[in-house]
Structure formats: structure tokens, C-alpha cells
PDB file of C-alpha atoms in Angstrom:
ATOM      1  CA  UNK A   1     -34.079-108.119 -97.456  1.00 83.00           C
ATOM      2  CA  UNK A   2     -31.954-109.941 -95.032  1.00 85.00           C
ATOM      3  CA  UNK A   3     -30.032-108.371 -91.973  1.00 83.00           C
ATOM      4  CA  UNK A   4     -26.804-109.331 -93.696  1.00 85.00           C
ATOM      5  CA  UNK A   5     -28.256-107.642 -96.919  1.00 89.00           C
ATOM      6  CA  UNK A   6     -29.383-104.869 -95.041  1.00 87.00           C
ATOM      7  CA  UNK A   7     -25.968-104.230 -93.419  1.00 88.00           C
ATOM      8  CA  UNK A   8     -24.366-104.413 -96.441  1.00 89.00           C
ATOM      9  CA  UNK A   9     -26.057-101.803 -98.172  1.00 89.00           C
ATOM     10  CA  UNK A  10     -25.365-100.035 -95.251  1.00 86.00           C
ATOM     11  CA  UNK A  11     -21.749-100.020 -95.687  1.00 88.00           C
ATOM     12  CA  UNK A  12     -22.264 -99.493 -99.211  1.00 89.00           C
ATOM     13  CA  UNK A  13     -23.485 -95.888 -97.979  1.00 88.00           C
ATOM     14  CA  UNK A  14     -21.296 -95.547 -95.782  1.00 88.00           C
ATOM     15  CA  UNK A  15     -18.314 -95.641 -98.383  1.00 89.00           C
ATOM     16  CA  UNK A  16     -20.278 -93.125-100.515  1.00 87.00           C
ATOM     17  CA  UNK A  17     -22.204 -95.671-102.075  1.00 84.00           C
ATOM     18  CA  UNK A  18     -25.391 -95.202-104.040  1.00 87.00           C
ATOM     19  CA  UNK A  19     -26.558 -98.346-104.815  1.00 89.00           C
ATOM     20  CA  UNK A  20     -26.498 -99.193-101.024  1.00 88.00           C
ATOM     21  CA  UNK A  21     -29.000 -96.218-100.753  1.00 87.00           C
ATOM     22  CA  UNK A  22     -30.725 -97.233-104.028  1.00 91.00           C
ATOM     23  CA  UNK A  23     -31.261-100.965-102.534  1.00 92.00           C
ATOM     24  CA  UNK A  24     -33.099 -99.812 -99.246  1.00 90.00           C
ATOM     25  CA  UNK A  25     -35.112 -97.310-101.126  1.00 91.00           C
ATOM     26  CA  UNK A  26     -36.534-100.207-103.371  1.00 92.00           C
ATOM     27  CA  UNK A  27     -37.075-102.589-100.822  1.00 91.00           C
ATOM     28  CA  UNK A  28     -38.706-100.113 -98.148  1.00 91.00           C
ATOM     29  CA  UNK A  29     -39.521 -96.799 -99.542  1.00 90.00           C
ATOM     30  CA  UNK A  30     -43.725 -97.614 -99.134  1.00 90.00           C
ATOM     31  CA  UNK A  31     -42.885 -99.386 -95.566  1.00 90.00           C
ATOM     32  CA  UNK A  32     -41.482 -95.560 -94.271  1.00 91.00           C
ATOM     33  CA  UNK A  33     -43.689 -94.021 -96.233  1.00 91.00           C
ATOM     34  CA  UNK A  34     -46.583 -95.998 -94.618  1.00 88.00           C
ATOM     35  CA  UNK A  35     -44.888 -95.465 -91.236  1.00 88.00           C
ATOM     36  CA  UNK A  36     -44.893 -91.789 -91.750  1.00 88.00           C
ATOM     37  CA  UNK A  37     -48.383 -91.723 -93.306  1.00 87.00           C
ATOM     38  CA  UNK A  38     -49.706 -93.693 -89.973  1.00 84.00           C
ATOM     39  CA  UNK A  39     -48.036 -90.614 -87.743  1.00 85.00           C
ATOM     40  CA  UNK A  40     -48.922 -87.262 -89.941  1.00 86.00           C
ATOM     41  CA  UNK A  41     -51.972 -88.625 -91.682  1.00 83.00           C
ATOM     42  CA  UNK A  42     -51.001 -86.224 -94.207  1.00 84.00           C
ATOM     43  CA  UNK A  43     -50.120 -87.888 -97.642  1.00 85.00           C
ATOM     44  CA  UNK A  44     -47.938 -85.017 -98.207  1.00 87.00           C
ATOM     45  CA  UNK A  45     -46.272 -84.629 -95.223  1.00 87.00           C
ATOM     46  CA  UNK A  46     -45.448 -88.511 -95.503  1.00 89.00           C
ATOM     47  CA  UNK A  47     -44.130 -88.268 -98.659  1.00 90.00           C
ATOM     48  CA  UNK A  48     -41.420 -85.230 -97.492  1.00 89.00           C
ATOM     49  CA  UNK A  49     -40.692 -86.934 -94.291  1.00 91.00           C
ATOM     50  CA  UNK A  50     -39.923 -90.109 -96.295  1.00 90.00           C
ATOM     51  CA  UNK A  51     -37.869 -88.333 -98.810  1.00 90.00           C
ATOM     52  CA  UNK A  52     -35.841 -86.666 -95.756  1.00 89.00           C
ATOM     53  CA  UNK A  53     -35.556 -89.787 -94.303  1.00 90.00           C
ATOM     54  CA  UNK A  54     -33.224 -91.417 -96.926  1.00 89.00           C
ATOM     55  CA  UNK A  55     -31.766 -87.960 -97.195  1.00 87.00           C
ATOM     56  CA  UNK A  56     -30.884 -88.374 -93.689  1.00 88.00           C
ATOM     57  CA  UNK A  57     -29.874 -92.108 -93.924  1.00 85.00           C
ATOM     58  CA  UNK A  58     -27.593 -91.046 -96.807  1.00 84.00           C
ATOM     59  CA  UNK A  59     -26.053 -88.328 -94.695  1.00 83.00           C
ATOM     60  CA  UNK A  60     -26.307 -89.563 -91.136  1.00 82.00           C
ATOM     61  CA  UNK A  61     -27.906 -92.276 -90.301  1.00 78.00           C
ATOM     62  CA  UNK A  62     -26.207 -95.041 -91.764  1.00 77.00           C
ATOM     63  CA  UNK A  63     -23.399 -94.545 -89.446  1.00 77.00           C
ATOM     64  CA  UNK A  64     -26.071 -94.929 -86.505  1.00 81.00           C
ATOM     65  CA  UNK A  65     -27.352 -98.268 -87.315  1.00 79.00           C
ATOM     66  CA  UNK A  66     -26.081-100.749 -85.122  1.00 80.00           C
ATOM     67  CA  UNK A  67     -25.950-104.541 -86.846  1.00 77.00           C
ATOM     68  CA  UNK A  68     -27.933-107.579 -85.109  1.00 74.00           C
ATOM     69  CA  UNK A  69     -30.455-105.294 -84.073  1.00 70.00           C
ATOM     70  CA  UNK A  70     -33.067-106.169 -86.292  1.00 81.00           C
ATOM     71  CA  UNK A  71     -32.713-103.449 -89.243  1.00 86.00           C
ATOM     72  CA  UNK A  72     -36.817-103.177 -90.474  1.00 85.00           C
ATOM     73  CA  UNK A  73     -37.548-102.205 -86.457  1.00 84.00           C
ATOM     74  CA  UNK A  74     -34.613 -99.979 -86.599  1.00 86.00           C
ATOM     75  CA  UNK A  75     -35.752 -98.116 -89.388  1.00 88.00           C
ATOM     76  CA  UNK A  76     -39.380 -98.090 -88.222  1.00 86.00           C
ATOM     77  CA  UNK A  77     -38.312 -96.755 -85.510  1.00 86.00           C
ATOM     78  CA  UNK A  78     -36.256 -93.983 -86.627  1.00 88.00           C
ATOM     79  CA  UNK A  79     -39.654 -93.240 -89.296  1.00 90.00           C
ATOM     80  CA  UNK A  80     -41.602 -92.693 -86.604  1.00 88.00           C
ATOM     81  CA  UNK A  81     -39.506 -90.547 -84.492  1.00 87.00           C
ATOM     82  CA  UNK A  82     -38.871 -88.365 -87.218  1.00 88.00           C
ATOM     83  CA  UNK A  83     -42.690 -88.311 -87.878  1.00 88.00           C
ATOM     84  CA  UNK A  84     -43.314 -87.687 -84.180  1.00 85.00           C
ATOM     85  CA  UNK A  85     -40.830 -84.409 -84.220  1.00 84.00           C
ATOM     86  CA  UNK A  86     -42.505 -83.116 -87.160  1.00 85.00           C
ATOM     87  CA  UNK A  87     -45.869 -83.138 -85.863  1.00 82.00           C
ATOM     88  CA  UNK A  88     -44.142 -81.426 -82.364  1.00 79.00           C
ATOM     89  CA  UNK A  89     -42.442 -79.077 -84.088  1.00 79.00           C
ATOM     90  CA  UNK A  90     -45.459 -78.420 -86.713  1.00 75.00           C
ATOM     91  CA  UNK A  91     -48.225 -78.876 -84.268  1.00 65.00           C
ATOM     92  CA  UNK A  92     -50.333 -75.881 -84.562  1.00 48.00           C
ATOM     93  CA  UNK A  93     -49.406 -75.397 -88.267  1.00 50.00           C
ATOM     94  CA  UNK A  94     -50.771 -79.034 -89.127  1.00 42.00           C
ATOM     95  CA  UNK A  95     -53.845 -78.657 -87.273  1.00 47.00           C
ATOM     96  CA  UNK A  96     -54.855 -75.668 -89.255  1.00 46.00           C
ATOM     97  CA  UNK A  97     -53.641 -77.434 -92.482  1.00 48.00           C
ATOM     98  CA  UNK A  98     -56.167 -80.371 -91.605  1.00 49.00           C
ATOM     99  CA  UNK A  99     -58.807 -78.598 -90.490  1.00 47.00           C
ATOM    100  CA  UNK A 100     -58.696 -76.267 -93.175  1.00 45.00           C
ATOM    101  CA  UNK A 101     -58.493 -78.963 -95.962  1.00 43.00           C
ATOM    102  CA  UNK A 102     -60.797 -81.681 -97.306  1.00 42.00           C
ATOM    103  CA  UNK A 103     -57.643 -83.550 -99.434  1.00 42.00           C
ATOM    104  CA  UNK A 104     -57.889 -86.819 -99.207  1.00 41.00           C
ATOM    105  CA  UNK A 105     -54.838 -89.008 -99.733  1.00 42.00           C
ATOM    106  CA  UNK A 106     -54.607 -89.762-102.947  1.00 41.00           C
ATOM    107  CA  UNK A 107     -53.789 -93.606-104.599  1.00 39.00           C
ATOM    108  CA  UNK A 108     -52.068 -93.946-108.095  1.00 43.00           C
ATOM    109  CA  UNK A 109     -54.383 -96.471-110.674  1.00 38.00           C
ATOM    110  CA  UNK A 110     -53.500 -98.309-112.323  1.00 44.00           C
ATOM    111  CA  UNK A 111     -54.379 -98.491-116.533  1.00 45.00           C
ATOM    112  CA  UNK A 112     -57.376-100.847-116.747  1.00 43.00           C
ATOM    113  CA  UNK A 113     -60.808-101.754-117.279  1.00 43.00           C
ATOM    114  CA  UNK A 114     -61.332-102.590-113.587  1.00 47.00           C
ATOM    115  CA  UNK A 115     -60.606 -98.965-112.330  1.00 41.00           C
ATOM    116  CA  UNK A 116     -64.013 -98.648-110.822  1.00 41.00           C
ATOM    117  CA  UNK A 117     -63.791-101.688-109.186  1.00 45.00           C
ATOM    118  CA  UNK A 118     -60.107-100.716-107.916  1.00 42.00           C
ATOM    119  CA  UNK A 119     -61.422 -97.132-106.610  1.00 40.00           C
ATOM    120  CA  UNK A 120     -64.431 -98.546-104.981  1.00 42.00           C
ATOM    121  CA  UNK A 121     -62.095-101.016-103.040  1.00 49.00           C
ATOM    122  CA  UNK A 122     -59.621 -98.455-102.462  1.00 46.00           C
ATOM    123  CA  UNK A 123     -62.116 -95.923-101.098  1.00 45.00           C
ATOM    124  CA  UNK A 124     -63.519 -98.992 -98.427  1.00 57.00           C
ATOM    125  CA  UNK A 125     -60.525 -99.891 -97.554  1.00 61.00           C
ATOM    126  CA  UNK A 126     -59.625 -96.417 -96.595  1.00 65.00           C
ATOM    127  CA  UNK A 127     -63.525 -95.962 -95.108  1.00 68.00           C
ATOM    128  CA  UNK A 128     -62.444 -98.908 -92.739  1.00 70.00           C
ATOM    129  CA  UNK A 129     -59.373 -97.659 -91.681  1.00 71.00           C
ATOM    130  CA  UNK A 130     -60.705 -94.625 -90.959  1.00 75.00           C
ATOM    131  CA  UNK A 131     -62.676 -96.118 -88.304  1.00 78.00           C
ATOM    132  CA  UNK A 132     -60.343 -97.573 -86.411  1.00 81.00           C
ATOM    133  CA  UNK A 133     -58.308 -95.218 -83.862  1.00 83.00           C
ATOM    134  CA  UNK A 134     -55.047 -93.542 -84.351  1.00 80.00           C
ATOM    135  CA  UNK A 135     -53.828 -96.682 -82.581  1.00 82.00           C
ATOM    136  CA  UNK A 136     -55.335 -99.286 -84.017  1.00 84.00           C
ATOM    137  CA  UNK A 137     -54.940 -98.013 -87.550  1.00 81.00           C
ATOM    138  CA  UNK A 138     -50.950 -97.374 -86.345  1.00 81.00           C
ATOM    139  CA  UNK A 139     -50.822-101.145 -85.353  1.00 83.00           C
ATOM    140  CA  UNK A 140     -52.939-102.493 -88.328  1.00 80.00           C
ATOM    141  CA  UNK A 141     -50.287-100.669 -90.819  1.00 77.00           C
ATOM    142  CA  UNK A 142     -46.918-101.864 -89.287  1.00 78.00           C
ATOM    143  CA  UNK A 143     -48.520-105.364 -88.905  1.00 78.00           C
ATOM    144  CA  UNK A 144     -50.184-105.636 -92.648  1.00 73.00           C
ATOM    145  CA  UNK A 145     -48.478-102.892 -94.327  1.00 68.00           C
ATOM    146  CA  UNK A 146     -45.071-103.122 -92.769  1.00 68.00           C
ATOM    147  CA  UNK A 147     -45.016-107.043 -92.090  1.00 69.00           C
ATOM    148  CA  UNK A 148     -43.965-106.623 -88.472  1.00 75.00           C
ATOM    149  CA  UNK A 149     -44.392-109.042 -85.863  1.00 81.00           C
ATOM    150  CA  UNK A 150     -46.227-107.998 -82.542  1.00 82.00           C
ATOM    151  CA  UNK A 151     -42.891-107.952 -80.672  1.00 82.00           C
ATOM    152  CA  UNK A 152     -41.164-105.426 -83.366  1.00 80.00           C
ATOM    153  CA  UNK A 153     -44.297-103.600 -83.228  1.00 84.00           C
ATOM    154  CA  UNK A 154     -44.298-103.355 -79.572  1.00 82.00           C
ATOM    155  CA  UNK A 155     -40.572-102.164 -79.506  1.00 82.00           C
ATOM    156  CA  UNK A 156     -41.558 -99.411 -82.354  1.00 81.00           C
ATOM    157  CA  UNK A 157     -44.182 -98.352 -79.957  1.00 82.00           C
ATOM    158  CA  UNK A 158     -42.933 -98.520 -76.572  1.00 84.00           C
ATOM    159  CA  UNK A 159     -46.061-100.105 -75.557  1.00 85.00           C
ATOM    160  CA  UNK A 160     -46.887-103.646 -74.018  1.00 87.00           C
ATOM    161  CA  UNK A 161     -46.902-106.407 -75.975  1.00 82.00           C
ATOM    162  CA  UNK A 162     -50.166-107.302 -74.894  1.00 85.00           C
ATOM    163  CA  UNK A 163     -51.586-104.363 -75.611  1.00 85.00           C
ATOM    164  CA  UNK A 164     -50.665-104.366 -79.345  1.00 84.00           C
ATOM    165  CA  UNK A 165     -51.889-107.657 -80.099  1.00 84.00           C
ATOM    166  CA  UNK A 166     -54.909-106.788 -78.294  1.00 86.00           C
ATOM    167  CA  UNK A 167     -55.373-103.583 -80.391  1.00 86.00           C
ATOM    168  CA  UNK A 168     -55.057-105.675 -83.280  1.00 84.00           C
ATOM    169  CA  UNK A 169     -57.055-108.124 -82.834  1.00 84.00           C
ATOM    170  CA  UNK A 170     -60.050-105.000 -81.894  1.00 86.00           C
ATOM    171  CA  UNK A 171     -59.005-103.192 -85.325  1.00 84.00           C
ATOM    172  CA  UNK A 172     -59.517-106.666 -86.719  1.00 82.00           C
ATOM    173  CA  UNK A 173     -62.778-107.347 -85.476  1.00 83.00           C
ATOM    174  CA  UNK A 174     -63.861-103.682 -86.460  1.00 83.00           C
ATOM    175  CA  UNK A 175     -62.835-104.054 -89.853  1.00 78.00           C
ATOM    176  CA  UNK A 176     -64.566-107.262 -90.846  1.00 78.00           C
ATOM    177  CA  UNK A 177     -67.734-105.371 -88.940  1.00 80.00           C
ATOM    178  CA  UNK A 178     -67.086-102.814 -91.630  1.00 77.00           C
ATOM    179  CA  UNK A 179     -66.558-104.974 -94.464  1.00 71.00           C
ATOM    180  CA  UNK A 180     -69.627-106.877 -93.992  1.00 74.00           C
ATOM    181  CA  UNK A 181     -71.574-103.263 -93.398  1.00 74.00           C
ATOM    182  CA  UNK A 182     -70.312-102.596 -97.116  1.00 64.00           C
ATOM    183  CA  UNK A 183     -70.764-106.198 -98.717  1.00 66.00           C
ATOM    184  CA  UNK A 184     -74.781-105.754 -97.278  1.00 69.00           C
ATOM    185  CA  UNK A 185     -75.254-102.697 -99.191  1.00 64.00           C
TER     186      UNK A 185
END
């Protein structure tokens, strides 16, 4: 989606309209939910803080955005804040919560005869991210996940440029360690 089409759903909302809302959704409802998922590590807690997200956007936050800003940074940014205040304001609770559960998050499969071939690449895909730090796996989701540039990236994070392509290029590196760990087996 295009700034232009971006800003026009956004005045679609802000008239009342759905289809503006509808629009966004589609084109970036897994990008916040990643976003979210890379804060709370919590598939569950991602997928309520991405549902009150576009609750939000439909009743507030439309009017915030602020056109030529670049509008997938914007609403990266706003994903992660919102992620960040949950986890403040949840702290303690989430901690118990994690330590208390083994859930996993869990991945929707498709129908077919190569399902054990899709959960065995889900499950070392996950192993490998898993290894990375909260960081790295942060970076490696906006980058892959959320098709961000390092400079977007860096403005999400409020951290040097340098040090998120850096990051990256470690998680990188760590992951094809990984991969090649698993191919050997």
C-alpha cells in the first residue's frame, strides 16, 4: 500500500468509513500483529493488542496520523508503544503468566499432505528465533516480517542506525549457524 493509499483510507475512517479501516486491516493486520508478538512474546496478548489497535485507529488514531511521514513506520511505531505500555502496565501479571505456562504460540496449517514437513519447518524456524535475543529477534521481524528498511527500523526503535544493521547482520549469522545445526542432523 502506497502513502497516498494509506492516507486515503485514512480519511475514509475518518468520515466514518469502514472500508478505510477494512483496507489497512488487510494489508497490515500480520505486520502489527508481528510487531506486537516481537514486544509481548505472548501469541495471545498480540492478538488483543492488535485487535485494540485497529479499535483504537478506528476511534482515535486516525486523526493522529500525520501524512508524508512514512505511514508503515508510523504504525509500527504506534504497535510497539502500545505493546510497550501493556507489558508496563501488566508487568508482574505477565511474568507469572509466562512462567507459569508452557503454551507455545501456535501457527494455523494449512490442509495438505506436506503438514509434517510444514510443522517441522515451522517448529525450526521458531527454534532459531528463539535463539536470537529479544533484540535481534525484534530487528529480524520488522526487517523480514515487516519489510522495513534499517532506517525505519532504527526510527521504530530509537536506536542507532548502526546498531540495527549490526544486530541484524549477528541474528543473521546466528540463524544460518542454526540452520546448518538442523540440516546436519
Amino acid at each position: 500500500m502506497t502513502d497516498s493509499q494509506f492516507e486515503s483510507c485514512i480519511l475514509l475512517i475518518r468520515q466514518g468509513g469502514k472500508n478505510g479501516l477494512r483496507e489497512i486491516y488487510d494489508e497490515y493486520g500480520r505486520f502489527i500483529y508481528s510487531v506486537m508478538l516481537s514486544v509481548v512474546k505472548n501469541s495471545h496478548n498480540a492478538e488483543d493488542l492488535t485487535s485494540d489497535f485497529f479499535l483504537k485507529l478506528w476511534n482515535k488514531l486516525a486523526d493522529t496520523y500525520k501524512s508524508g511521514g512514512g505511514h508503515k513506520r508510523w504504525l509500527a511505531a504506534v504497535a510497539r508503544n502500545m505493546a510497550v505500555d501493556f507489558l508496563r502496565k501488566n508487568c508482574r501479571e505477565q511474568l507469572i503468566i509466562d512462567g507459569d505456562s508452557d503454551e507455545k504460540e501456535h501457527t494455523e496449517l494449512p490442509d495438505s499432505a506436506d503438514t509434517e514437513n510444514i510443522v517441522i519447518g515451522t517448529m525450526s524456524v521458531r527454534d532459531a528465533l528463539e535463539r536470537l535475543d529479544s533484540g535481534e529477534r525484534e530487528i529480524v521481524n520488522l526487517k523480514l516480517f515487516g519489510d522495513m528498511t534499517f532506517r525505519d527500523i532504527s526510527l521504530v526503535l530509537e536506536k542507532p542506525l548502526g546498531t540495527v544493521s549490526w544486530k541484524y547482520n549477528n541474528a543473521v549469522k546466528k540463524l544460518k549457524g542454526f540452520m546448518k545445526e538442523v540440516q546436519s542432523q
